[in-house]
PDB file of N, CA and C in Angstrom:
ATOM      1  N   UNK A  15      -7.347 -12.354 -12.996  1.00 55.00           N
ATOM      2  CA  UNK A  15      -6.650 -11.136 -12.631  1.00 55.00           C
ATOM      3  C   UNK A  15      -5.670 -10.775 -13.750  1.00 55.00           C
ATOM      4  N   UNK A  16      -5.675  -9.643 -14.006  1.00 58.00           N
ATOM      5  CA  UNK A  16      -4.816  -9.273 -15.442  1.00 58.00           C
ATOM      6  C   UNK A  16      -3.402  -8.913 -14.384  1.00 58.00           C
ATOM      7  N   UNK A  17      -2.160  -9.219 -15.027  1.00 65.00           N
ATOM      8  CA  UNK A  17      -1.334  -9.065 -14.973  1.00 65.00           C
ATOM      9  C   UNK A  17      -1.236  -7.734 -15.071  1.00 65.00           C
ATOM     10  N   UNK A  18      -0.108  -6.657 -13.878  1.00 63.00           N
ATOM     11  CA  UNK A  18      -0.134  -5.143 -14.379  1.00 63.00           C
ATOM     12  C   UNK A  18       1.504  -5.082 -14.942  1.00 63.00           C
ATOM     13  N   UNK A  19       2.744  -6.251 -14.654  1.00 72.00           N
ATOM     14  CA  UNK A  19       3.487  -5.978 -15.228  1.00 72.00           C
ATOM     15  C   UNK A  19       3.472  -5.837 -17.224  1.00 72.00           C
ATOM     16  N   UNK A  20       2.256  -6.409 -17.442  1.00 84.00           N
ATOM     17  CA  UNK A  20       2.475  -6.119 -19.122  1.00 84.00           C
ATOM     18  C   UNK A  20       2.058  -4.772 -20.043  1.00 84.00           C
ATOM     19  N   UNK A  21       1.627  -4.043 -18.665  1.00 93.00           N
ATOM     20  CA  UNK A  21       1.194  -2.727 -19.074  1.00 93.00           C
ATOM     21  C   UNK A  21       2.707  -1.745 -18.816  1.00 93.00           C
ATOM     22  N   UNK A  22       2.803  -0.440 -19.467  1.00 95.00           N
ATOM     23  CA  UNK A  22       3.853   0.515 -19.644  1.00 95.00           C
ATOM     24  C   UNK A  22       2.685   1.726 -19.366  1.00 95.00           C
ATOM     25  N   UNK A  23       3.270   2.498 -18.157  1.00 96.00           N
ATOM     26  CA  UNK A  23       2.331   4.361 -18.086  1.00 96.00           C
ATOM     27  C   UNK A  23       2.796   4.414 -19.583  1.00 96.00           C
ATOM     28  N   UNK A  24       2.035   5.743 -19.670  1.00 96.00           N
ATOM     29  CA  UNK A  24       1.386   6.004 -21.149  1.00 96.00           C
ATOM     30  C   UNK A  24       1.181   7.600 -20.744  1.00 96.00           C
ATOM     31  N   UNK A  25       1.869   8.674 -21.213  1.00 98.00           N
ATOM     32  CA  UNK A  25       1.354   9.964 -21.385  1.00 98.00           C
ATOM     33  C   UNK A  25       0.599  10.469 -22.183  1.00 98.00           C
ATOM     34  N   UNK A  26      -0.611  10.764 -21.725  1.00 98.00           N
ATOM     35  CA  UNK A  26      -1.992  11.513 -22.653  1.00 98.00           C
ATOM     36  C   UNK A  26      -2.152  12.788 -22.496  1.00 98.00           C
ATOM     37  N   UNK A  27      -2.695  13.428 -23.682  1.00 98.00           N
ATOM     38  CA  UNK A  27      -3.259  14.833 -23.198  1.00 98.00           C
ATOM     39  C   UNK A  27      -4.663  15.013 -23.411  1.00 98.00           C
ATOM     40  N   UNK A  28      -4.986  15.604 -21.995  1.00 98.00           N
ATOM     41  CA  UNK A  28      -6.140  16.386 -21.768  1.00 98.00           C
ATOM     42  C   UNK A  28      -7.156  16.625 -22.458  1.00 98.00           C
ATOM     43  N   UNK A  29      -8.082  16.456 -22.635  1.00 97.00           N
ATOM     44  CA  UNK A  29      -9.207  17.380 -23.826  1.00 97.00           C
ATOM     45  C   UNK A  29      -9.781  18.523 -23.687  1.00 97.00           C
ATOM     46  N   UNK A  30      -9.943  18.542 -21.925  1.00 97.00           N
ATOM     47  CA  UNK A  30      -9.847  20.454 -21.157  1.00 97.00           C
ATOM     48  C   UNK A  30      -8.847  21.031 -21.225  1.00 97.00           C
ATOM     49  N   UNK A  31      -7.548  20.784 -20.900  1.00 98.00           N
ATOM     50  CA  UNK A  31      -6.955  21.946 -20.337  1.00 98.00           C
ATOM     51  C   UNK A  31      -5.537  21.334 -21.729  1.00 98.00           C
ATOM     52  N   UNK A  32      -5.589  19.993 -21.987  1.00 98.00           N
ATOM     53  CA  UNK A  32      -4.326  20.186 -23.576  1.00 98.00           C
ATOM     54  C   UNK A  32      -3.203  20.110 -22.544  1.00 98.00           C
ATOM     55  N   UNK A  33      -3.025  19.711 -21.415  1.00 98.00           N
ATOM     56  CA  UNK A  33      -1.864  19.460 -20.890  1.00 98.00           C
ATOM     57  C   UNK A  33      -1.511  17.796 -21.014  1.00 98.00           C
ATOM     58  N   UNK A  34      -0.155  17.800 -20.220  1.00 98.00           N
ATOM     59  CA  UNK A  34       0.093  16.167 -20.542  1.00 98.00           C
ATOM     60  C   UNK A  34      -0.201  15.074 -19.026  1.00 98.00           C
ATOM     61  N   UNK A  35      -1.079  13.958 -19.068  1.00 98.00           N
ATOM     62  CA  UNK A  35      -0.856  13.673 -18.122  1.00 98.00           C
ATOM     63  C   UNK A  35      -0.569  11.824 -18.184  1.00 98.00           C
ATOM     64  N   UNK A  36       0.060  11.487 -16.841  1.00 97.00           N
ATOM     65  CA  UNK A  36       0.287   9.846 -17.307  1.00 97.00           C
ATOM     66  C   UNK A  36      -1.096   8.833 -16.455  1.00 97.00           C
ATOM     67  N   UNK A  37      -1.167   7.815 -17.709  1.00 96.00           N
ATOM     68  CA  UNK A  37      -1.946   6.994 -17.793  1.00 96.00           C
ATOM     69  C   UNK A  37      -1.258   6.074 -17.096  1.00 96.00           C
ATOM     70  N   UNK A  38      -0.904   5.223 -15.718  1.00 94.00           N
ATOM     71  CA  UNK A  38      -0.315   3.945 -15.269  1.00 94.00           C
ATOM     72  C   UNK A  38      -0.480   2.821 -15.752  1.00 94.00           C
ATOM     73  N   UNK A  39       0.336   2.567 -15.642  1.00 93.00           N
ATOM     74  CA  UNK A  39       0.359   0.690 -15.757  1.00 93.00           C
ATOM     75  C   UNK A  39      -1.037   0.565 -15.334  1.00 93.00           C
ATOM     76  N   UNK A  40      -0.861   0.525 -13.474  1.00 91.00           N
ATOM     77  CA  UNK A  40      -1.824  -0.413 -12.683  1.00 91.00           C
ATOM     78  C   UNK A  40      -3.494   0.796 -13.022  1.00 91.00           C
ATOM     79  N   UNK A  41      -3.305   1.583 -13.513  1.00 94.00           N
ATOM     80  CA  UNK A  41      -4.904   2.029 -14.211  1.00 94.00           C
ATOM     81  C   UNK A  41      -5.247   1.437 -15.459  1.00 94.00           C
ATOM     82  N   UNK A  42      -4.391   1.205 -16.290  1.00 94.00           N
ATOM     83  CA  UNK A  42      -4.258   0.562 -17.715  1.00 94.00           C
ATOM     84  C   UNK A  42      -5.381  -0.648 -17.021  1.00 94.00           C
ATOM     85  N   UNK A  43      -4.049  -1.664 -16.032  1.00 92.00           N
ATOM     86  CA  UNK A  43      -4.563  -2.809 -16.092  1.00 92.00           C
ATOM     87  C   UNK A  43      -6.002  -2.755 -15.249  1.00 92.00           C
ATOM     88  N   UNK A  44      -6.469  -2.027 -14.141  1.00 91.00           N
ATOM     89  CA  UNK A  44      -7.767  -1.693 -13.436  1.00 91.00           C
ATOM     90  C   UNK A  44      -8.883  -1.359 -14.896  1.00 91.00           C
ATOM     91  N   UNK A  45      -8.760  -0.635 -15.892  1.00 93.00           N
ATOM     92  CA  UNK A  45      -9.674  -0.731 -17.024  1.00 93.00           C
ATOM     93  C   UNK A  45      -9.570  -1.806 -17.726  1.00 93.00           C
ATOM     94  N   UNK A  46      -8.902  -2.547 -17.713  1.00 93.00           N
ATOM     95  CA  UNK A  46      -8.772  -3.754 -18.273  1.00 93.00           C
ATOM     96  C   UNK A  46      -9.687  -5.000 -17.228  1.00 93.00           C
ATOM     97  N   UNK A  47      -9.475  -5.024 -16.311  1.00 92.00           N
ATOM     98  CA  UNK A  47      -9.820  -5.836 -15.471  1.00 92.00           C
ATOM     99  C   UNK A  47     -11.647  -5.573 -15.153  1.00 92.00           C
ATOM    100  N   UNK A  48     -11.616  -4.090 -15.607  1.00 92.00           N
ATOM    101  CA  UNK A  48     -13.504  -3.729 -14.926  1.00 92.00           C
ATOM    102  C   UNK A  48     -13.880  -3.773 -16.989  1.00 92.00           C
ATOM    103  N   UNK A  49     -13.447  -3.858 -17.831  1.00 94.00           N
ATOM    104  CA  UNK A  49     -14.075  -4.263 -18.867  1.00 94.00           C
ATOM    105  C   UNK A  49     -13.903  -3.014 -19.803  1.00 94.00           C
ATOM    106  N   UNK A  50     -13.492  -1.527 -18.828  1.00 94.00           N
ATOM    107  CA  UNK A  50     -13.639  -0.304 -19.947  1.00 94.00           C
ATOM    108  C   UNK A  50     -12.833  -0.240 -21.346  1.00 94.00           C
ATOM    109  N   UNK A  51     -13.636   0.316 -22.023  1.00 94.00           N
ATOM    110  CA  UNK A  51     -13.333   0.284 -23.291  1.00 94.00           C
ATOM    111  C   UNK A  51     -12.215   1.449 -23.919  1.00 94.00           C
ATOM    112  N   UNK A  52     -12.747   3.055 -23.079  1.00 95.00           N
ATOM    113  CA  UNK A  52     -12.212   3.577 -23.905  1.00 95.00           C
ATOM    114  C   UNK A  52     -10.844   4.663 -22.926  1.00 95.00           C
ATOM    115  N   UNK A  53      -9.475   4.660 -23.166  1.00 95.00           N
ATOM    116  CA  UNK A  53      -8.965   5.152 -22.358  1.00 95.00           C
ATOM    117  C   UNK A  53      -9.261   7.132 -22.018  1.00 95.00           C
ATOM    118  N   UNK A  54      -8.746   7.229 -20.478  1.00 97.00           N
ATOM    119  CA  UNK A  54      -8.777   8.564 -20.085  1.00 97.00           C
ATOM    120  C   UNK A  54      -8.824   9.673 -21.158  1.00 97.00           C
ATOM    121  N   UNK A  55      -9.874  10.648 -21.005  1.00 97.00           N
ATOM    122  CA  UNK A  55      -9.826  11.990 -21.833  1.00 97.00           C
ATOM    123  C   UNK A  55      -9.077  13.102 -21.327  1.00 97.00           C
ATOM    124  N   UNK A  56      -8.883  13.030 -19.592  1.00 98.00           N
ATOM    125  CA  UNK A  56      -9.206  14.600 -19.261  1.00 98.00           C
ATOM    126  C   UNK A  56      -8.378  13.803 -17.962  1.00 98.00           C
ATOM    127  N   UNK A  57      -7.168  14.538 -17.717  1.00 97.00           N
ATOM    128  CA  UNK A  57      -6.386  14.622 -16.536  1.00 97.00           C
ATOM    129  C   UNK A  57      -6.866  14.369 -14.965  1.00 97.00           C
ATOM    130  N   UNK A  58      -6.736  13.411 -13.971  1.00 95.00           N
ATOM    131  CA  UNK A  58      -6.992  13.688 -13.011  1.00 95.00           C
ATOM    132  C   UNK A  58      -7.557  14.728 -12.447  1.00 95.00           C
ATOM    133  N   UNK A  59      -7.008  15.795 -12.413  1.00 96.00           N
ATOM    134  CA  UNK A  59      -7.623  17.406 -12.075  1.00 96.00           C
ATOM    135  C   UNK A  59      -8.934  17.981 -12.606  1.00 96.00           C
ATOM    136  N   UNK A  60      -8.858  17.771 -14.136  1.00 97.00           N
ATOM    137  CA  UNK A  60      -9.670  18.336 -14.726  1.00 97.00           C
ATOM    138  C   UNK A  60     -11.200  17.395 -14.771  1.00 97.00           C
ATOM    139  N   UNK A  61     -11.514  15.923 -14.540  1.00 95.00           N
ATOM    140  CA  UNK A  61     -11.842  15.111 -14.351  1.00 95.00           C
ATOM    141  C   UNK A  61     -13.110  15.439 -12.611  1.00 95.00           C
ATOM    142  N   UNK A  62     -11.675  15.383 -11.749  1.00 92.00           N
ATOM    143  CA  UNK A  62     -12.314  16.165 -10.595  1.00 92.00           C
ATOM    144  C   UNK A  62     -13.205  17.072 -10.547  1.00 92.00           C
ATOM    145  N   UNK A  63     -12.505  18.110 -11.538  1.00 94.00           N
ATOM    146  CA  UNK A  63     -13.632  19.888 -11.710  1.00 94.00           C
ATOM    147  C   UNK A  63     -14.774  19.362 -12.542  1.00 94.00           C
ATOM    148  N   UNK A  64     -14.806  19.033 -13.399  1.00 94.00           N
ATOM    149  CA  UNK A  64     -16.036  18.276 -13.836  1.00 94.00           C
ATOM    150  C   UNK A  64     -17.250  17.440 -13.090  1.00 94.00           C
ATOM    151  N   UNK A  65     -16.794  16.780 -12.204  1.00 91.00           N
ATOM    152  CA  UNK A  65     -17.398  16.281 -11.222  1.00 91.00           C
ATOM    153  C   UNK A  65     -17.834  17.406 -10.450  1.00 91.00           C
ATOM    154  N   UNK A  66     -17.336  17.663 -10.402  1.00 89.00           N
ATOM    155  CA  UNK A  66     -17.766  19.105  -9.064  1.00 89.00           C
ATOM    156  C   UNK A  66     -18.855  19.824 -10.111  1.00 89.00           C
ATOM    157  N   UNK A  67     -18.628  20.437 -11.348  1.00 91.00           N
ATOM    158  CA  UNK A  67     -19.593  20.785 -12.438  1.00 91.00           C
ATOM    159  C   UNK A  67     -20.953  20.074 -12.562  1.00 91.00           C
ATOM    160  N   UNK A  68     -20.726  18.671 -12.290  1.00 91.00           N
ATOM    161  CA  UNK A  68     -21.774  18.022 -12.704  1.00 91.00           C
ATOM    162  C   UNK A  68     -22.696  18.029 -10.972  1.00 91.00           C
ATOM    163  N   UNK A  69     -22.261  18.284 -10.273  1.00 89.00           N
ATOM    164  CA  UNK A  69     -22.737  18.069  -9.092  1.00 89.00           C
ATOM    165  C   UNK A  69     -22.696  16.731  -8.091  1.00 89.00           C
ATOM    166  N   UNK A  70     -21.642  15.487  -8.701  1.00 82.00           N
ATOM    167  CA  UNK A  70     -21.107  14.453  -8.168  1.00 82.00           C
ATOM    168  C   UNK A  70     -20.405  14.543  -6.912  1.00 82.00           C
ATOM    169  N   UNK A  71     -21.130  14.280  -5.538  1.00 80.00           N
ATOM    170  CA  UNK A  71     -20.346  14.401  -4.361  1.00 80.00           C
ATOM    171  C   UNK A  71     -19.753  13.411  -3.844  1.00 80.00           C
ATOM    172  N   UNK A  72     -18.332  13.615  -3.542  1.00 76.00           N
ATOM    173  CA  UNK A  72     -17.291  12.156  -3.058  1.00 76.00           C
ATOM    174  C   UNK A  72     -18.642  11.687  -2.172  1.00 76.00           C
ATOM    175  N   UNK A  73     -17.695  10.196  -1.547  1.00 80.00           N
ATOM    176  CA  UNK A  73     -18.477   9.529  -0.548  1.00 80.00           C
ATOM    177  C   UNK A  73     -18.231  10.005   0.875  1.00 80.00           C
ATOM    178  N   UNK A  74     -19.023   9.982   1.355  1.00 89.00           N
ATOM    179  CA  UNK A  74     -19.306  10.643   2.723  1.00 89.00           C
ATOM    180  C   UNK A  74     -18.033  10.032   3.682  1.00 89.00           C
ATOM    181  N   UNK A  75     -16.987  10.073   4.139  1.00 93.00           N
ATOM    182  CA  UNK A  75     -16.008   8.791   4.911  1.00 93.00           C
ATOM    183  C   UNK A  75     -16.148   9.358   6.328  1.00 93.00           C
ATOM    184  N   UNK A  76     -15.968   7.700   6.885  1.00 93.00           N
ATOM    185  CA  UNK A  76     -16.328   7.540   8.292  1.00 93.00           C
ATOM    186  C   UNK A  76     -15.084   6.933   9.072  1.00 93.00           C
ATOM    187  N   UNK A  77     -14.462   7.886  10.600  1.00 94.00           N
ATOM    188  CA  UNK A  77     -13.496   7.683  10.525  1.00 94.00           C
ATOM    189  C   UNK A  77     -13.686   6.179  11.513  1.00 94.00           C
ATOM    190  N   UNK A  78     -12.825   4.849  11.417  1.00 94.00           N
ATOM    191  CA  UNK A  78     -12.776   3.534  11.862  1.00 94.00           C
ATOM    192  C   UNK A  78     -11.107   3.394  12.806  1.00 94.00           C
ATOM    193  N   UNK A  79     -11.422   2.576  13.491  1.00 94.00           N
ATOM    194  CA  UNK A  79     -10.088   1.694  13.827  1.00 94.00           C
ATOM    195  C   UNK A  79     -10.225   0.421  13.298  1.00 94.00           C
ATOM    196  N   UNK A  80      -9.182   0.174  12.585  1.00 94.00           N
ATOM    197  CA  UNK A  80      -9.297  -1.669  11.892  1.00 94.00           C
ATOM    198  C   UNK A  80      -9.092  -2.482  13.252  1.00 94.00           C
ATOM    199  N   UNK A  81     -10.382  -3.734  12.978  1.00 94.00           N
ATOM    200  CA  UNK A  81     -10.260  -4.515  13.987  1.00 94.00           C
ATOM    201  C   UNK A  81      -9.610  -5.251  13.905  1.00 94.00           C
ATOM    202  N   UNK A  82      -8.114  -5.453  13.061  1.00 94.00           N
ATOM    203  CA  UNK A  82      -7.355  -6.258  12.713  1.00 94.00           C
ATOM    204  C   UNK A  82      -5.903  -5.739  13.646  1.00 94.00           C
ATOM    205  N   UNK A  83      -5.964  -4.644  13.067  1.00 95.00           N
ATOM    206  CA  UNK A  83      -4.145  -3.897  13.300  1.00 95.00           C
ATOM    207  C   UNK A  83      -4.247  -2.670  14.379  1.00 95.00           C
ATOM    208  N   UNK A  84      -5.784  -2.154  14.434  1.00 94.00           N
ATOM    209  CA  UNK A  84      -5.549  -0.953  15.537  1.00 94.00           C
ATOM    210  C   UNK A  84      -5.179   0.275  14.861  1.00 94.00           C
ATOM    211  N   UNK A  85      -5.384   0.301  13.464  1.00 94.00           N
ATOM    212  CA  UNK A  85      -5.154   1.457  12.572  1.00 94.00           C
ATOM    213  C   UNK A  85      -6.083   2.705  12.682  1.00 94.00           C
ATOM    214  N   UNK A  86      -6.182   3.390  12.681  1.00 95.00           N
ATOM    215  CA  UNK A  86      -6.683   4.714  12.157  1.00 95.00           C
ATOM    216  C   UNK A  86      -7.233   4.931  10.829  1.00 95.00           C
ATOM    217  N   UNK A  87      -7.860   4.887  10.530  1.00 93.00           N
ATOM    218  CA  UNK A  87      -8.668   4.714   8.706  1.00 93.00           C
ATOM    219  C   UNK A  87     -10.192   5.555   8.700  1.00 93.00           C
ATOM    220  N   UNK A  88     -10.554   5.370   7.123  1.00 93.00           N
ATOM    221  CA  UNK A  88     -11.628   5.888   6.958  1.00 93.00           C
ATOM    222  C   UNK A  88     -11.923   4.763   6.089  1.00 93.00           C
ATOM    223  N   UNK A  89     -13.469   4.667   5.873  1.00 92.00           N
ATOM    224  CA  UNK A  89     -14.588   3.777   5.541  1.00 92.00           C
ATOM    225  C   UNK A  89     -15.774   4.734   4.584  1.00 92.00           C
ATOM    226  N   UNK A  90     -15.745   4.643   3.079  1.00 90.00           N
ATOM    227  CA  UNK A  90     -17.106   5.248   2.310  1.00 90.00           C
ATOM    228  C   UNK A  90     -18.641   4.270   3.139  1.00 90.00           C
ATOM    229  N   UNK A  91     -18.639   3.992   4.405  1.00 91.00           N
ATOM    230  CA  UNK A  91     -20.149   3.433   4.399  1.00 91.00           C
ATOM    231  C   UNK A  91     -20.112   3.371   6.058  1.00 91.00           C
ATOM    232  N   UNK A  92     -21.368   3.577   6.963  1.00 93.00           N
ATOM    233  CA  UNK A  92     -21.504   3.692   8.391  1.00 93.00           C
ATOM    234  C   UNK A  92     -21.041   2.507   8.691  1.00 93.00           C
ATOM    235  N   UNK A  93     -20.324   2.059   9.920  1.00 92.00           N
ATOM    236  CA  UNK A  93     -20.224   0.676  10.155  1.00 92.00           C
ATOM    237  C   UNK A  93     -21.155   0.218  11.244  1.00 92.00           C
ATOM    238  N   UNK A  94     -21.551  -1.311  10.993  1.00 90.00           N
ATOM    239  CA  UNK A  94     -22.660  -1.545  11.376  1.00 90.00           C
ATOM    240  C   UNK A  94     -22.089  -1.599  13.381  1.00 90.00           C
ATOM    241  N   UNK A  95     -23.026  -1.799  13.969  1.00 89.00           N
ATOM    242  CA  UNK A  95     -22.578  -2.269  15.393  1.00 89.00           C
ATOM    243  C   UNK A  95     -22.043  -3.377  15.485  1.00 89.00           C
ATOM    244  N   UNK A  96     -20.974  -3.810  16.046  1.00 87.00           N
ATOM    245  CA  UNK A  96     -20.728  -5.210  16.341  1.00 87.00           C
ATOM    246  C   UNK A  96     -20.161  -5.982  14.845  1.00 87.00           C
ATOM    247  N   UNK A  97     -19.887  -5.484  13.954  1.00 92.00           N
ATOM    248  CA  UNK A  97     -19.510  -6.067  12.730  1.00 92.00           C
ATOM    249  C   UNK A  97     -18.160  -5.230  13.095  1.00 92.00           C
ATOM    250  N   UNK A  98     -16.580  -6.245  12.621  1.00 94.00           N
ATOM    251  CA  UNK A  98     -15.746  -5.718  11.994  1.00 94.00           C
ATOM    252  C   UNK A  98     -15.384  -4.778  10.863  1.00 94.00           C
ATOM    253  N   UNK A  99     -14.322  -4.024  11.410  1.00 94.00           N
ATOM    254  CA  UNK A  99     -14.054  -3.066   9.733  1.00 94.00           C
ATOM    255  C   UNK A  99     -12.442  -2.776   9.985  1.00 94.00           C
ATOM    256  N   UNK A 100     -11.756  -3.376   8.674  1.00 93.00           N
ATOM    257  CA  UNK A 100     -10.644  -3.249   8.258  1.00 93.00           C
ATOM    258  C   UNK A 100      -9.957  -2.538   7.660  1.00 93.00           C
ATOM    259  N   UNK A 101      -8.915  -2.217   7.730  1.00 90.00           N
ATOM    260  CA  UNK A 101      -8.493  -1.123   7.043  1.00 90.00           C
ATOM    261  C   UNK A 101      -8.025  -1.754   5.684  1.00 90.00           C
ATOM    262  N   UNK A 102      -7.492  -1.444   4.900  1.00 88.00           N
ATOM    263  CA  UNK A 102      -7.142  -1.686   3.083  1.00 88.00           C
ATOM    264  C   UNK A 102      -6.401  -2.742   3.152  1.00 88.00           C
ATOM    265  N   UNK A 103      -5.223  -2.986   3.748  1.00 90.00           N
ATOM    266  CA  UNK A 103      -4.262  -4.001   3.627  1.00 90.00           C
ATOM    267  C   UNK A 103      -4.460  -4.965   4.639  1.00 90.00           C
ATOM    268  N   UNK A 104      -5.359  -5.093   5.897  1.00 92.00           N
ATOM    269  CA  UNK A 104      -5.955  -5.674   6.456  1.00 92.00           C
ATOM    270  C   UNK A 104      -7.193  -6.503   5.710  1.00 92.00           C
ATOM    271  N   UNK A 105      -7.949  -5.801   5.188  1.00 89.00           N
ATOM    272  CA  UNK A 105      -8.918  -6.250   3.880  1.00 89.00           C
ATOM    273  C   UNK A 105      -8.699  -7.580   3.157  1.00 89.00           C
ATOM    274  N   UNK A 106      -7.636  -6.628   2.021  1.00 87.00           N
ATOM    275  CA  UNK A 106      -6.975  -7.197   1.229  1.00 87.00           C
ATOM    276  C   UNK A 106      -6.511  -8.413   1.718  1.00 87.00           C
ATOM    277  N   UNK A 107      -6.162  -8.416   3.287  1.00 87.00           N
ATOM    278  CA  UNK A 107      -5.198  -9.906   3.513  1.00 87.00           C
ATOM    279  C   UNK A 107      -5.982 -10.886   4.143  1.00 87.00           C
ATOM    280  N   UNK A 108      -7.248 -10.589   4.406  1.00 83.00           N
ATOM    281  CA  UNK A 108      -8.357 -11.316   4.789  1.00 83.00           C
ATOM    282  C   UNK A 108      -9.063 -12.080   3.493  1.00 83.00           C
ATOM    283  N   UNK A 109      -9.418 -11.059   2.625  1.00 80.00           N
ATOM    284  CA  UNK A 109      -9.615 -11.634   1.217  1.00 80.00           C
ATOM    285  C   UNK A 109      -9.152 -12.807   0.779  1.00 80.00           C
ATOM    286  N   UNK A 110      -7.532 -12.588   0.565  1.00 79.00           N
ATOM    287  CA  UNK A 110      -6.558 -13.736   0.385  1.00 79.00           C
ATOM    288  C   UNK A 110      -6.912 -15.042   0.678  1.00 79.00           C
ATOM    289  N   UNK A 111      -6.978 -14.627   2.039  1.00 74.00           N
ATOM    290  CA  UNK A 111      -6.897 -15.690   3.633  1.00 74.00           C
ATOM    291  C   UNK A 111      -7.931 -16.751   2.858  1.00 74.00           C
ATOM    292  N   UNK A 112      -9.368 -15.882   2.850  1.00 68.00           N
ATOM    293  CA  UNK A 112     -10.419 -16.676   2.104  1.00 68.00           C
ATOM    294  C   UNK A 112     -10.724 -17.150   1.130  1.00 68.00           C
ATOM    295  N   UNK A 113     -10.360 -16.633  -0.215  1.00 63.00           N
ATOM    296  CA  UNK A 113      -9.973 -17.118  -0.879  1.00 63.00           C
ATOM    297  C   UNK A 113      -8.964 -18.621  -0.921  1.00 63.00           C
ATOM    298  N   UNK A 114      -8.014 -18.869  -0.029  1.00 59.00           N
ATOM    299  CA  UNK A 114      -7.523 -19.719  -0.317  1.00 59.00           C
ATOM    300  C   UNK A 114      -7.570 -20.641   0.252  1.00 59.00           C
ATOM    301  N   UNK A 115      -8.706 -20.796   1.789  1.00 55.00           N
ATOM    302  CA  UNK A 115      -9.503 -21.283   2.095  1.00 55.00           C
ATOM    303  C   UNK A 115     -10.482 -22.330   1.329  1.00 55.00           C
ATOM    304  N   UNK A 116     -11.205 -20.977   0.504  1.00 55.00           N
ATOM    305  CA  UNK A 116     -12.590 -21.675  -0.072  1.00 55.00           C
ATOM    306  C   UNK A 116     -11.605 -22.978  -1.293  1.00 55.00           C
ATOM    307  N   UNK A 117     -10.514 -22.219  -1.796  1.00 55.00           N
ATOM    308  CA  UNK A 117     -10.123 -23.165  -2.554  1.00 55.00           C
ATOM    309  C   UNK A 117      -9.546 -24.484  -2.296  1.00 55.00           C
ATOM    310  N   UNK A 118      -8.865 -24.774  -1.244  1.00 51.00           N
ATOM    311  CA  UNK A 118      -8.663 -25.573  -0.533  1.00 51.00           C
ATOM    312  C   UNK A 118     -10.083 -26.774  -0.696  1.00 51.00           C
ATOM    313  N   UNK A 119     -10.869 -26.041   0.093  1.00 52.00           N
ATOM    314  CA  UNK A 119     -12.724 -26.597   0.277  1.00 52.00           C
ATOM    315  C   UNK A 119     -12.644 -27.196  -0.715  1.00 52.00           C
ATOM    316  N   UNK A 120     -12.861 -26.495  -1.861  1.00 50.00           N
ATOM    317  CA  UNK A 120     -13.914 -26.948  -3.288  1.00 50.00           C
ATOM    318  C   UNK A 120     -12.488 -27.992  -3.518  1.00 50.00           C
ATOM    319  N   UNK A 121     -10.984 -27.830  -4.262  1.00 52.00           N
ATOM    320  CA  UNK A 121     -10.479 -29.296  -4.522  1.00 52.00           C
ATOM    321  C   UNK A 121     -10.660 -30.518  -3.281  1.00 52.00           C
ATOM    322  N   UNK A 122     -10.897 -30.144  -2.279  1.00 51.00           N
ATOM    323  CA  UNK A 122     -11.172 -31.229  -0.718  1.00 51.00           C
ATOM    324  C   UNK A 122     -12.108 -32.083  -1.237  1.00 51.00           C
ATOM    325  N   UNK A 123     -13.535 -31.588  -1.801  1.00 51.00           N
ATOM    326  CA  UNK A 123     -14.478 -31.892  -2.125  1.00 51.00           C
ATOM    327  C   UNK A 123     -14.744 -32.552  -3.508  1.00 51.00           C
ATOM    328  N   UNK A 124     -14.205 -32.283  -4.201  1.00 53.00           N
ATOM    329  CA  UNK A 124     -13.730 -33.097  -5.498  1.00 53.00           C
ATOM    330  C   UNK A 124     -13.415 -34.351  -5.398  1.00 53.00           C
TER     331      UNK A 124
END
């Protein structure tokens, strides 16, 4: 996991529209972490309209209650019958959970 405190936002401009927009820390470190090479061209906004240009349609979202907290949320994918669905920070803290689980396991097993 890359650290996002060693990143500083970063103001870029645009290559559509020549305005200024900021680059984050925690996006810095998210391209860092998925491997991309080359930073942002084109502003949030302008990025969007392009998409829409190209004919790229968001994901379809489906509205859920997390079976964790009783939240109100949306989900990019149908949920199956009888399978749980969590909301983001419910997710996220299940993840953890397992994660530190499995690690537990594997030094147990050593």
């Amino acid at each position: 996991m890359v650290d996002r405190s060693s990143y500083n936002d970063r103001t870029l401009k645009c290559r559509d529209c020549s305005g200024d927009f900021i680059w984050t820390a925690g996006e810095q470190a998210f391209f860092r972490e998925k491997g991309l090479q080359n930073i942002p061209v084109r502003c949030p906004d302008c990025r969007a309209a392009r998409k829409v240009e190209m004919g790229v349609k968001p994901p379809v979202q489906h509205q859920v209650i997390c079976a964790d907290c009783g939240a109100h949320t949306t989900v990019p994918f149908v949920p199956r019958q009888g399978r749980p669905v969590y909301c983001g920070p419910c997710f996220s803290a299940s993840r953890e959970t397992s994660t530190a689980t499995e690690n537990v396991e594997v030094h147990a097993d050593q």
